Amino acid sequence: MASIQTLERRILALEARLSDLEGGYGETLYKLHRASAKSDLRLGRVLAHLNITDVSDDDVDAVLDDEE
């Protein structure tokens, strides 16, 4: 069985690595959000150029409700 000191060292090591993991996760979320915003802007320009009305929030909600 591990001693208290060993467990404390393991916890400290894990906490030190946690910031590295969280940092990468936050950066990934930022990149995904940025890519999503870019796609939304591009699609909006295409729809406007083709004079097509975008889908409504109700349309999206209906599709999501059907998936459940």
XYZ file of C-alpha atoms in Angstrom:
68
model
C 0.000 0.000 0.000
C 1.289 3.476 -0.898
C 2.339 5.803 1.860
C 0.731 9.199 2.415
C 3.902 10.916 1.174
C 3.863 8.888 -2.032
C 0.219 9.733 -2.625
C 0.878 13.421 -1.946
C 3.738 13.411 -4.485
C 1.502 11.732 -7.043
C -1.251 14.284 -6.469
C 1.208 17.157 -6.840
C 2.561 15.658 -10.064
C -0.956 15.252 -11.458
C -1.909 18.798 -10.495
C 1.197 20.099 -12.263
C 0.211 18.231 -15.438
C -3.412 19.333 -15.194
C -2.617 22.893 -16.234
C -0.897 21.553 -19.369
C -3.951 19.479 -20.232
C -6.396 22.303 -19.555
C -4.292 24.693 -21.618
C -4.446 22.438 -24.646
C -8.152 21.880 -24.174
C -8.860 25.607 -24.033
C -6.828 26.216 -27.175
C -8.706 23.455 -28.991
C -12.055 24.940 -27.982
C -10.921 28.356 -29.220
C -9.852 26.903 -32.573
C -13.141 25.024 -32.942
C -15.159 28.131 -32.072
C -13.132 30.212 -34.535
C -13.597 27.639 -37.319
C -17.329 27.508 -36.613
C -17.629 31.301 -36.764
C -15.669 31.329 -40.037
C -17.983 28.696 -41.535
C -21.054 30.623 -40.399
C -19.763 33.810 -42.021
C -18.928 32.034 -45.268
C -22.316 30.341 -45.437
C -24.049 33.630 -44.663
C -22.272 35.292 -47.585
C -23.192 32.461 -49.949
C -26.852 32.577 -48.875
C -26.968 36.347 -49.258
C -25.344 36.167 -52.698
C -27.889 33.572 -53.821
C -30.733 35.468 -52.114
C -31.679 32.410 -50.038
C -33.378 32.826 -46.672
C -31.468 31.168 -43.846
C -33.101 28.578 -41.600
C -34.779 29.835 -38.452
C -34.033 28.891 -34.858
C -37.391 27.080 -34.840
C -36.233 24.951 -37.802
C -33.064 24.017 -35.932
C -34.978 23.269 -32.716
C -37.380 21.008 -34.617
C -34.499 18.971 -36.067
C -32.810 18.670 -32.674
C -36.090 17.638 -31.026
C -36.577 14.932 -33.669
C -33.141 13.489 -32.866
C -34.041 12.848 -29.225
